Amino acid sequence: MTATVELRHRIGGEWTLGSGEPVESRSPAHPDRLIATGRAAVVEDVDAAVAAARLAAPDWARMPAGSRGVFLREAGRLLSDRAEVLGAELAAEEGKTLAEGVGEVRRAAQILEYFASVGDRQAGTVHHSPRAGERILVTRKPLGVVAAITPFNFPIAIPAWKIAPALAYGNTVVWKPAGPVPLLALRLAEALVEAGLPAGVLNLLIGGADLGSAMVAHPGIDGITFTGSTTVGRSIAALAAARGVPVQAELGGKNAAVVLADADLDLAVAQVAAGAFNSSGQKCTATSRVIVDESIADGFLARLVARADSLVVGDPLDPATQIGPVISDHARRSMLGAVAAATDAGVVRLTAREPEIGASGASRASGASRASGGGHFVAPTVLDCTGTEAAVWDDELFGPIVGVKRVSGTAEAFAEANRGEFGLTAAVFTRDLGTALEAMDAIDTGILHVNSESAGADPHVPFGGAKGSGLGPKEQGEAAQEFFTHTTTVYLRGGA
Ligand code: NAD
């Protein structure tokens, strides 16, 4: 990537340059490197985008689902063809490694392909009636105009898993991506436009939280699908509830990996390290707490720590890199501050590397100032929180930092896993089927992995959190239609 890309908005079938504040997308690995520039959309653009989406909605809703799917399938093909190029742009803009960036673009293509096939699936249900000569049908209709508000950490896959089902089920969309990742948003919108999507069906507005607020408050919005932090999601849900608008909100997490006494330790070390450190720990499903049985803790932790200290941190576009930067200097500082506060509160850092790390991959002395122009790097860090009440055990840090607690036995491990306000995902490592079955009942999360890392989601099954990690119907798979449609119950008799 060399040239800086000019950002554009999509409103009612036209590409427009914004008239708001200047927008800059910069590489988190090289903050002096501009990825894309432009001007933000303004609140009047929200009015125009919602009006365009409303205008397009009736024809789009009436189009057969199979015909709507043609556009999604073609956009998926375009993304597949461009996966290497767009994956490199994603790695440069968001900071995950090149392999992860390419993988995410391919995932977005797969999601578009999956929802392209909605037309081949069940459109509703038919029920017996207590009355002779009658059947009861439950049919589904789109909500209308959906606002999609997305986070930075999966800049193309998460938008795809909101926009694809929204469109497949007959809604039109106004989309605001996260501030740090406008280029990948543009790339997804370009693929859908190039696939021939009719004017107004997808509208893209690039800009800050003010645009999101304007969308949430807009009387022309019929539903809101949001992914991001719990604080923002709850405030959006409260505003939407006051207007009676349905919300699907996927929120924060503090996901536990439980390593029990009978676990396969080779498997557990590899999977916990992947869950904690891949994508610099910036997956909502990343492992950020490890609960390990005392009887195997020393051996397990020695290996996890050795793995963490060996990971290559650096430029995400360098194929040797295993951990890229975190998204911003603000995020980096807040993580380093949380680690410092934790060690002040008695938490023991087990990893040898200082969390503050230079762009070269070399660790710096604790508290040393960073070279200007350096990337937002944080070293993979393991913190032993056993016997403490440190905030780092409960608060989402959203970086390559994992806490550890030693426990005694399965019951204590599961109780600790359930601690706290979140409930997105968890992983349990055991070779005992009975214990695995017990975990399914005992651990209160939206997703549970048995003997695999806490991260990972397939497009054909429900995705989303329990407790403070989610509100409203789940995403993906058949679950997506619960949010993106509402039902009409039809009592059907012959006319005679
Ligand atoms: P964020 O909450 O800061 O922002 C998310 C989006 O909301 C952005 O587009 C932002 O501009 C917009 N926004 C911010 N304030 C708003 C407001 N008042 N009204 C309307 N829109 C507003 O989140 P982020 O930093 O982009 O992403 C990280 C967070 O997202 C983490 O908490 C992570 O756990 C969560 N996340 C959750 C899932 C999940 O599926 N549960 C997936 C990915 C990320």
XYZ file of C-alpha atoms and ligand atoms in Angstrom:
540
model
C 0.000 0.000 0.000
C 1.448 3.343 -0.984
C -1.194 5.863 -2.137
C -3.546 7.429 0.403
C -7.149 6.543 -0.435
C -9.821 9.248 -0.678
C -12.784 8.374 1.533
C -16.339 8.596 0.195
C -19.831 8.161 1.569
C -22.644 6.347 -0.197
C -26.032 8.049 -0.062
C -28.934 7.013 -2.270
C -26.886 5.542 -5.080
C -24.292 8.328 -5.207
C -20.730 8.501 -3.925
C -20.216 11.800 -2.113
C -17.302 13.557 -0.445
C -18.276 14.681 3.036
C -18.554 18.246 4.264
C -17.804 17.591 7.943
C -14.600 17.451 9.972
C -11.446 16.081 8.320
C -11.127 12.302 8.749
C -7.777 10.520 8.748
C -7.142 6.819 8.949
C -3.595 6.131 10.150
C -1.701 2.893 10.524
C -1.487 1.866 14.213
C 1.914 0.302 13.430
C 3.217 3.499 11.805
C 1.052 6.387 13.020
C 2.853 8.795 10.674
C 1.524 6.764 7.715
C -1.807 7.952 6.283
C -4.012 5.155 4.970
C -7.062 7.176 3.925
C -8.314 10.749 4.237
C -11.522 12.629 3.624
C -14.228 14.561 5.398
C -16.813 13.127 7.756
C -20.497 13.025 6.891
C -22.683 15.526 8.753
C -26.008 15.121 10.498
C -27.887 16.359 7.365
C -26.342 13.404 5.527
C -28.061 11.107 8.026
C -31.401 12.641 6.962
C -30.520 12.130 3.291
C -29.312 8.552 3.829
C -32.406 7.564 5.843
C -34.661 9.177 3.218
C -32.878 7.231 0.457
C -33.163 4.006 2.414
C -36.895 4.617 2.997
C -37.438 5.286 -0.701
C -35.654 2.069 -1.673
C -37.296 -0.076 1.021
C -40.638 -1.108 -0.583
C -39.149 -2.394 -3.875
C -36.302 -4.114 -2.052
C -38.705 -5.809 0.369
C -40.895 -7.013 -2.533
C -37.973 -8.406 -4.522
C -37.801 -12.244 -4.214
C -35.220 -13.250 -1.600
C -33.363 -15.283 -4.218
C -32.976 -12.175 -6.393
C -31.681 -10.146 -3.446
C -29.214 -12.947 -2.828
C -27.706 -12.507 -6.298
C -26.222 -9.159 -5.216
C -24.799 -10.627 -2.013
C -23.279 -13.595 -3.836
C -21.611 -11.338 -6.393
C -20.252 -9.023 -3.667
C -18.882 -12.088 -1.870
C -17.162 -13.201 -5.065
C -15.607 -9.755 -5.494
C -14.297 -9.806 -1.919
C -12.869 -13.306 -2.413
C -11.074 -12.188 -5.565
C -9.641 -9.195 -3.688
C -8.867 -10.942 -0.399
C -5.075 -10.528 -0.605
C -5.215 -6.807 -1.439
C -8.010 -5.941 0.979
C -6.428 -8.154 3.671
C -3.233 -6.081 3.413
C -5.279 -2.877 3.666
C -7.064 -4.290 6.702
C -3.782 -5.231 8.390
C -2.372 -1.767 7.671
C -5.477 0.052 8.912
C -6.565 -2.061 11.899
C -3.262 -3.670 12.918
C -4.055 -7.397 12.903
C -1.529 -9.531 11.027
C -1.618 -9.949 7.257
C -2.759 -13.569 7.570
C -5.566 -12.520 9.918
C -6.504 -9.627 7.628
C -6.776 -11.868 4.564
C -8.678 -14.411 6.654
C -11.146 -11.762 7.779
C -11.852 -10.616 4.219
C -12.460 -14.243 3.215
C -14.787 -14.602 6.202
C -16.758 -11.553 5.071
C -17.077 -13.147 1.621
C -18.266 -16.402 3.218
C -20.899 -14.525 5.250
C -22.230 -12.771 2.137
C -22.359 -16.132 0.377
C -24.206 -17.745 3.316
C -26.903 -15.051 3.461
C -27.183 -15.022 -0.349
C -28.897 -18.390 0.058
C -31.693 -17.195 2.343
C -34.054 -17.446 -0.638
C -33.603 -21.220 -0.597
C -34.654 -21.516 3.020
C -37.837 -21.635 5.060
C -39.879 -18.398 4.822
C -42.076 -19.084 7.845
C -44.008 -21.899 9.483
C -47.401 -23.576 9.008
C -49.416 -24.748 12.011
C -52.529 -26.834 12.549
C -55.658 -24.971 13.550
C -58.240 -26.006 16.160
C -60.874 -25.064 13.537
C -61.788 -27.210 10.544
C -60.807 -25.811 7.155
C -58.122 -23.505 8.523
C -54.328 -23.411 8.649
C -52.278 -20.925 10.656
C -49.229 -19.473 8.938
C -46.445 -17.494 10.576
C -44.856 -15.325 7.884
C -41.970 -12.888 8.147
C -41.538 -9.298 6.992
C -38.477 -7.027 7.078
C -38.255 -4.360 9.788
C -37.777 -1.623 7.180
C -34.755 0.699 7.478
C -32.019 -0.635 9.750
C -29.179 1.406 11.261
C -25.925 -0.576 11.540
C -23.248 0.780 13.898
C -20.041 -1.240 13.957
C -16.776 -1.439 15.982
C -13.160 -1.186 14.850
C -11.900 -4.666 15.605
C -13.417 -6.665 12.730
C -13.751 -3.867 10.196
C -15.218 -5.991 7.394
C -16.493 -9.249 8.963
C -18.765 -7.680 11.593
C -20.314 -5.198 9.110
C -20.820 -8.121 6.710
C -22.602 -10.183 9.355
C -24.998 -7.314 10.026
C -25.494 -5.940 6.504
C -25.793 -9.323 4.740
C -28.736 -10.636 6.822
C -30.351 -7.199 6.962
C -30.393 -7.062 3.156
C -31.149 -10.749 2.658
C -34.302 -10.459 4.784
C -35.446 -7.404 2.820
C -34.332 -4.407 4.876
C -32.464 -1.374 3.623
C -29.488 -0.130 5.625
C -27.772 3.030 6.840
C -24.308 2.069 8.112
C -21.821 3.934 10.252
C -18.493 2.136 10.719
C -16.038 2.825 13.557
C -13.816 5.894 13.258
C -10.431 4.112 12.998
C -11.363 1.823 10.075
C -13.133 3.792 7.302
C -11.121 2.273 4.444
C -12.347 -1.271 4.985
C -15.894 0.064 5.284
C -15.479 1.745 1.921
C -14.164 -1.526 0.448
C -17.225 -3.506 1.600
C -19.606 -0.843 0.292
C -17.710 -0.742 -3.031
C -18.084 -4.503 -3.451
C -21.843 -4.323 -2.845
C -22.252 -1.333 -5.173
C -20.170 -3.033 -7.870
C -22.352 -6.107 -7.462
C -25.238 -3.934 -8.655
C -27.124 -3.233 -5.430
C -29.993 -0.819 -6.250
C -29.688 2.837 -5.181
C -30.501 3.547 -1.531
C -30.438 -0.084 -0.390
C -27.089 0.395 1.394
C -25.982 3.822 2.587
C -22.559 4.383 4.144
C -21.768 7.356 6.381
C -18.209 7.728 7.643
C -17.663 9.786 10.778
C -17.814 9.896 14.548
C -20.210 9.047 17.344
C -22.354 12.119 16.525
C -23.511 10.388 13.339
C -24.322 7.242 15.314
C -26.331 9.314 17.798
C -28.210 11.015 14.966
C -29.059 7.634 13.441
C -30.275 6.251 16.772
C -32.521 9.300 17.281
C -33.818 9.396 13.699
C -37.575 8.770 13.342
C -36.990 7.038 9.983
C -34.983 4.182 11.538
C -36.967 0.994 12.259
C -34.257 -1.094 13.941
C -30.706 -0.727 15.232
C -27.994 -3.355 15.067
C -24.968 -2.352 17.137
C -21.700 -3.983 18.109
C -19.284 -2.218 20.440
C -18.669 -1.431 24.065
C -21.242 -2.186 26.758
C -21.502 1.454 27.842
C -22.311 2.764 24.364
C -24.588 -0.179 23.559
C -26.659 0.295 26.701
C -27.053 4.027 26.057
C -28.233 3.290 22.506
C -30.633 0.615 23.783
C -32.105 3.053 26.312
C -32.699 5.724 23.659
C -34.160 3.192 21.250
C -36.446 1.729 23.914
C -37.874 5.205 24.546
C -38.875 5.317 20.858
C -39.982 1.675 20.729
C -37.303 0.720 18.205
C -35.859 -2.828 18.425
C -32.144 -3.147 19.150
C -29.680 -5.951 18.631
C -26.543 -5.131 20.624
C -23.406 -7.241 20.909
C -21.250 -5.798 23.662
C -18.079 -6.234 25.687
C -16.573 -9.358 27.224
C -14.090 -10.690 29.756
C -13.856 -14.222 28.521
C -12.526 -17.043 30.676
C -10.551 -20.125 29.718
C -10.898 -22.832 32.374
C -8.018 -25.328 32.422
C -8.974 -28.285 34.599
C -6.711 -30.876 36.237
C -7.281 -33.491 33.505
C -6.747 -31.145 30.548
C -4.415 -31.975 27.658
C -1.793 -29.364 28.481
C -0.238 -29.163 24.988
C -3.676 -28.399 23.585
C -4.600 -26.006 26.401
C -1.381 -23.967 26.155
C -1.680 -23.589 22.373
C -5.392 -22.741 22.452
C -5.250 -20.356 25.417
C -2.297 -18.494 23.848
C -4.169 -18.212 20.543
C -7.330 -17.044 22.311
C -5.493 -14.459 24.378
C -2.990 -13.007 21.930
C -4.206 -13.414 18.319
C -5.386 -10.111 16.812
C -3.491 -8.439 19.702
C -6.262 -9.589 22.068
C -8.688 -7.235 20.325
C -11.395 -9.805 19.624
C -14.581 -9.497 21.636
C -14.188 -13.268 22.086
C -10.516 -13.106 23.146
C -9.473 -14.941 26.309
C -8.682 -12.398 28.996
C -8.968 -14.557 32.138
C -7.403 -17.974 32.668
C -8.715 -20.087 35.533
C -6.359 -22.964 36.145
C -6.526 -25.865 38.561
C -3.850 -25.552 41.253
C -2.651 -29.124 40.661
C -1.395 -28.381 37.135
C -0.940 -24.598 37.384
C 2.871 -24.435 37.635
C 3.496 -26.515 34.510
C 0.713 -24.906 32.512
C 1.685 -21.342 33.383
C 5.394 -21.893 32.715
C 4.529 -22.976 29.194
C 1.918 -20.277 28.599
C 4.361 -17.601 29.750
C 7.185 -19.008 27.575
C 4.804 -18.927 24.619
C 3.743 -15.328 25.358
C 7.355 -14.166 25.686
C 8.318 -15.832 22.404
C 5.642 -14.206 20.220
C 7.008 -11.820 17.591
C 5.471 -8.370 17.958
C 5.816 -5.975 15.047
C 4.571 -4.612 11.748
C 1.403 -6.528 10.798
C 2.457 -6.560 7.146
C 5.694 -8.416 7.951
C 4.909 -12.126 7.495
C 7.089 -12.953 10.528
C 4.867 -10.894 12.838
C 2.558 -12.804 15.183
C 1.179 -9.839 17.157
C 0.494 -6.440 15.623
C -0.194 -3.172 17.425
C -3.333 -2.222 19.329
C -5.673 0.254 17.688
C -4.548 3.570 19.185
C -2.164 5.302 21.519
C -5.117 5.944 23.837
C -5.899 2.206 23.968
C -2.228 1.376 24.524
C -1.865 3.878 27.359
C -5.012 2.684 29.047
C -3.761 -0.959 28.907
C -0.328 -0.042 30.267
C -2.019 1.998 33.013
C -4.228 -0.957 33.951
C -1.195 -3.265 34.191
C 0.653 -0.724 36.354
C -2.371 -0.351 38.649
C -2.665 -4.146 38.874
C 0.955 -4.665 39.887
C 0.545 -1.880 42.463
C -2.428 -3.875 43.820
C -0.351 -7.026 44.286
C -0.760 -8.734 40.910
C 2.439 -10.446 39.714
C 3.536 -10.097 36.091
C 4.678 -13.548 34.970
C 5.914 -12.643 31.484
C 9.510 -11.421 31.314
C 8.922 -8.773 28.665
C 7.821 -5.330 29.747
C 4.294 -4.662 28.383
C 5.572 -1.421 26.856
C 7.347 -2.394 23.706
C 9.179 -0.561 20.922
C 8.324 -0.811 17.246
C 11.414 -2.961 16.704
C 9.924 -5.602 18.963
C 12.486 -4.863 21.681
C 11.056 -4.355 25.141
C 11.709 -1.095 26.906
C 12.380 -0.540 30.552
C 9.212 0.005 32.538
C 8.072 3.622 32.426
C 10.492 4.626 29.643
C 9.041 7.105 27.161
C 8.271 5.917 23.647
C 9.939 7.232 20.525
C 7.645 9.610 18.687
C 6.192 8.099 15.555
C 6.368 4.591 17.068
C 3.524 2.134 16.722
C 0.965 1.355 19.401
C 2.566 -1.902 20.526
C 1.849 -3.824 23.714
C 3.716 -7.044 24.521
C 1.716 -10.192 25.299
C 1.435 -10.103 29.067
C 0.364 -12.704 31.646
C -0.641 -11.427 35.100
C -1.104 -13.676 38.127
C -4.143 -12.235 39.933
C -4.500 -15.105 42.447
C -5.533 -13.840 45.876
C -6.114 -10.276 44.674
C -9.224 -8.237 43.892
C -7.460 -6.319 41.121
C -9.680 -4.488 38.623
C -7.712 -6.069 35.797
C -9.488 -9.359 36.548
C -12.951 -7.875 35.895
C -12.513 -4.939 33.497
C -12.285 -5.385 29.733
C -8.836 -4.206 28.559
C -9.201 -5.307 24.913
C -5.512 -6.024 24.372
C -2.928 -8.852 24.588
C -3.107 -9.010 28.374
C -4.421 -12.038 30.207
C -5.053 -12.494 33.932
C -4.639 -15.842 35.680
C -6.176 -17.257 38.851
C -5.368 -20.589 40.462
C -8.379 -22.476 41.823
C -9.050 -25.782 43.488
C -11.457 -28.075 41.628
C -14.138 -27.808 38.976
C -16.865 -26.147 41.072
C -14.596 -23.267 42.083
C -13.357 -22.934 38.491
C -16.875 -22.677 37.046
C -17.959 -20.213 39.758
C -14.976 -17.997 38.945
C -15.761 -18.227 35.219
C -19.266 -16.889 35.942
C -17.940 -13.959 37.938
C -18.532 -10.450 36.647
C -20.961 -8.599 34.432
C -20.026 -10.200 31.097
C -21.021 -13.482 29.468
C -19.909 -13.558 25.862
C -17.804 -16.706 25.532
C -15.768 -19.196 27.552
C -13.427 -22.110 26.918
C -13.107 -25.242 29.046
C -10.239 -27.710 28.790
C -10.979 -31.188 30.107
C -10.818 -34.786 28.836
C -13.841 -35.824 30.867
C -17.129 -35.852 28.980
C -19.134 -35.541 32.183
C -17.254 -32.386 33.137
C -17.785 -30.963 29.656
C -21.527 -31.615 29.972
C -21.515 -29.997 33.415
C -19.787 -26.916 31.948
C -22.600 -26.565 29.383
C -25.089 -26.130 32.233
C -22.907 -24.291 34.726
C -21.188 -21.610 32.646
C -23.465 -18.719 31.726
C -22.169 -17.451 28.386
C -23.606 -17.028 24.900
C -20.849 -19.224 23.442
C -18.901 -22.103 25.009
C -15.854 -23.832 23.516
C -14.887 -27.220 24.887
C -11.208 -27.922 24.204
C -10.778 -25.003 21.785
C -9.956 -21.324 22.193
C -12.648 -18.877 23.309
C -12.592 -17.017 19.984
C -14.158 -18.227 16.750
C -17.587 -17.976 15.148
C -19.206 -19.743 12.225
C -21.780 -17.904 10.094
C -24.469 -20.627 10.245
C -24.926 -20.715 14.043
C -26.028 -18.065 16.568
C -23.424 -15.585 17.774
C -23.797 -13.321 20.781
C -23.441 -12.874 24.490
C -25.358 -13.489 27.698
C -25.543 -11.158 30.725
C -23.858 -7.786 30.063
C -22.371 -8.971 26.770
C -25.498 -8.777 24.640
C -28.998 -7.414 24.292
C -31.726 -8.597 21.965
C -31.723 -11.433 19.422
C -28.441 -13.135 18.505
C -26.588 -12.619 15.235
C -25.766 -14.916 12.302
C -27.267 -18.182 11.127
C -30.994 -18.731 11.485
C -30.893 -16.481 14.580
C -30.366 -13.407 12.403
C -33.931 -13.489 11.103
C -35.243 -13.076 14.657
C -33.930 -9.537 14.647
C -34.149 -8.538 11.001
C -37.769 -9.635 10.535
C -41.015 -9.530 12.455
C -43.798 -12.050 12.142
C -47.377 -11.905 10.912
C -49.616 -14.744 12.077
C -52.087 -15.507 9.301
C -55.323 -17.437 10.002
C -55.998 -18.850 6.564
C -59.335 -20.295 5.402
C -60.768 -20.861 1.968
C -63.309 -18.260 0.845
C -66.209 -20.654 0.444
P -17.283 1.600 20.745
O -18.435 1.270 21.618
O -16.366 2.672 21.180
O -17.793 2.046 19.284
C -18.622 1.198 18.500
C -19.341 2.055 17.471
O -20.287 2.909 18.139
C -18.451 2.985 16.657
O -18.901 3.025 15.333
C -18.642 4.318 17.355
O -18.366 5.433 16.523
C -20.114 4.254 17.702
N -20.551 5.113 18.804
C -19.815 5.535 19.866
N -20.597 6.279 20.690
C -21.839 6.310 20.136
C -23.078 6.888 20.535
N -23.201 7.582 21.664
N -24.154 6.708 19.742
C -24.072 5.981 18.603
N -22.908 5.409 18.169
C -21.811 5.567 18.939
O -16.479 0.226 20.498
P -15.086 -0.035 19.739
O -13.974 0.556 20.550
O -15.194 0.334 18.299
O -15.004 -1.631 19.801
C -14.532 -2.328 20.916
C -15.669 -2.815 21.792
O -16.587 -3.578 21.008
C -15.219 -3.752 22.900
O -15.943 -3.473 24.064
C -15.585 -5.139 22.366
O -15.774 -6.131 23.343
C -16.840 -4.830 21.641
N -17.124 -5.848 20.635
C -18.130 -6.738 20.898
C -18.410 -7.751 19.977
C -19.505 -8.751 20.226
O -19.939 -9.391 19.277
N -19.980 -8.901 21.453
C -17.668 -7.833 18.791
C -16.668 -6.890 18.563
C -16.407 -5.899 19.486
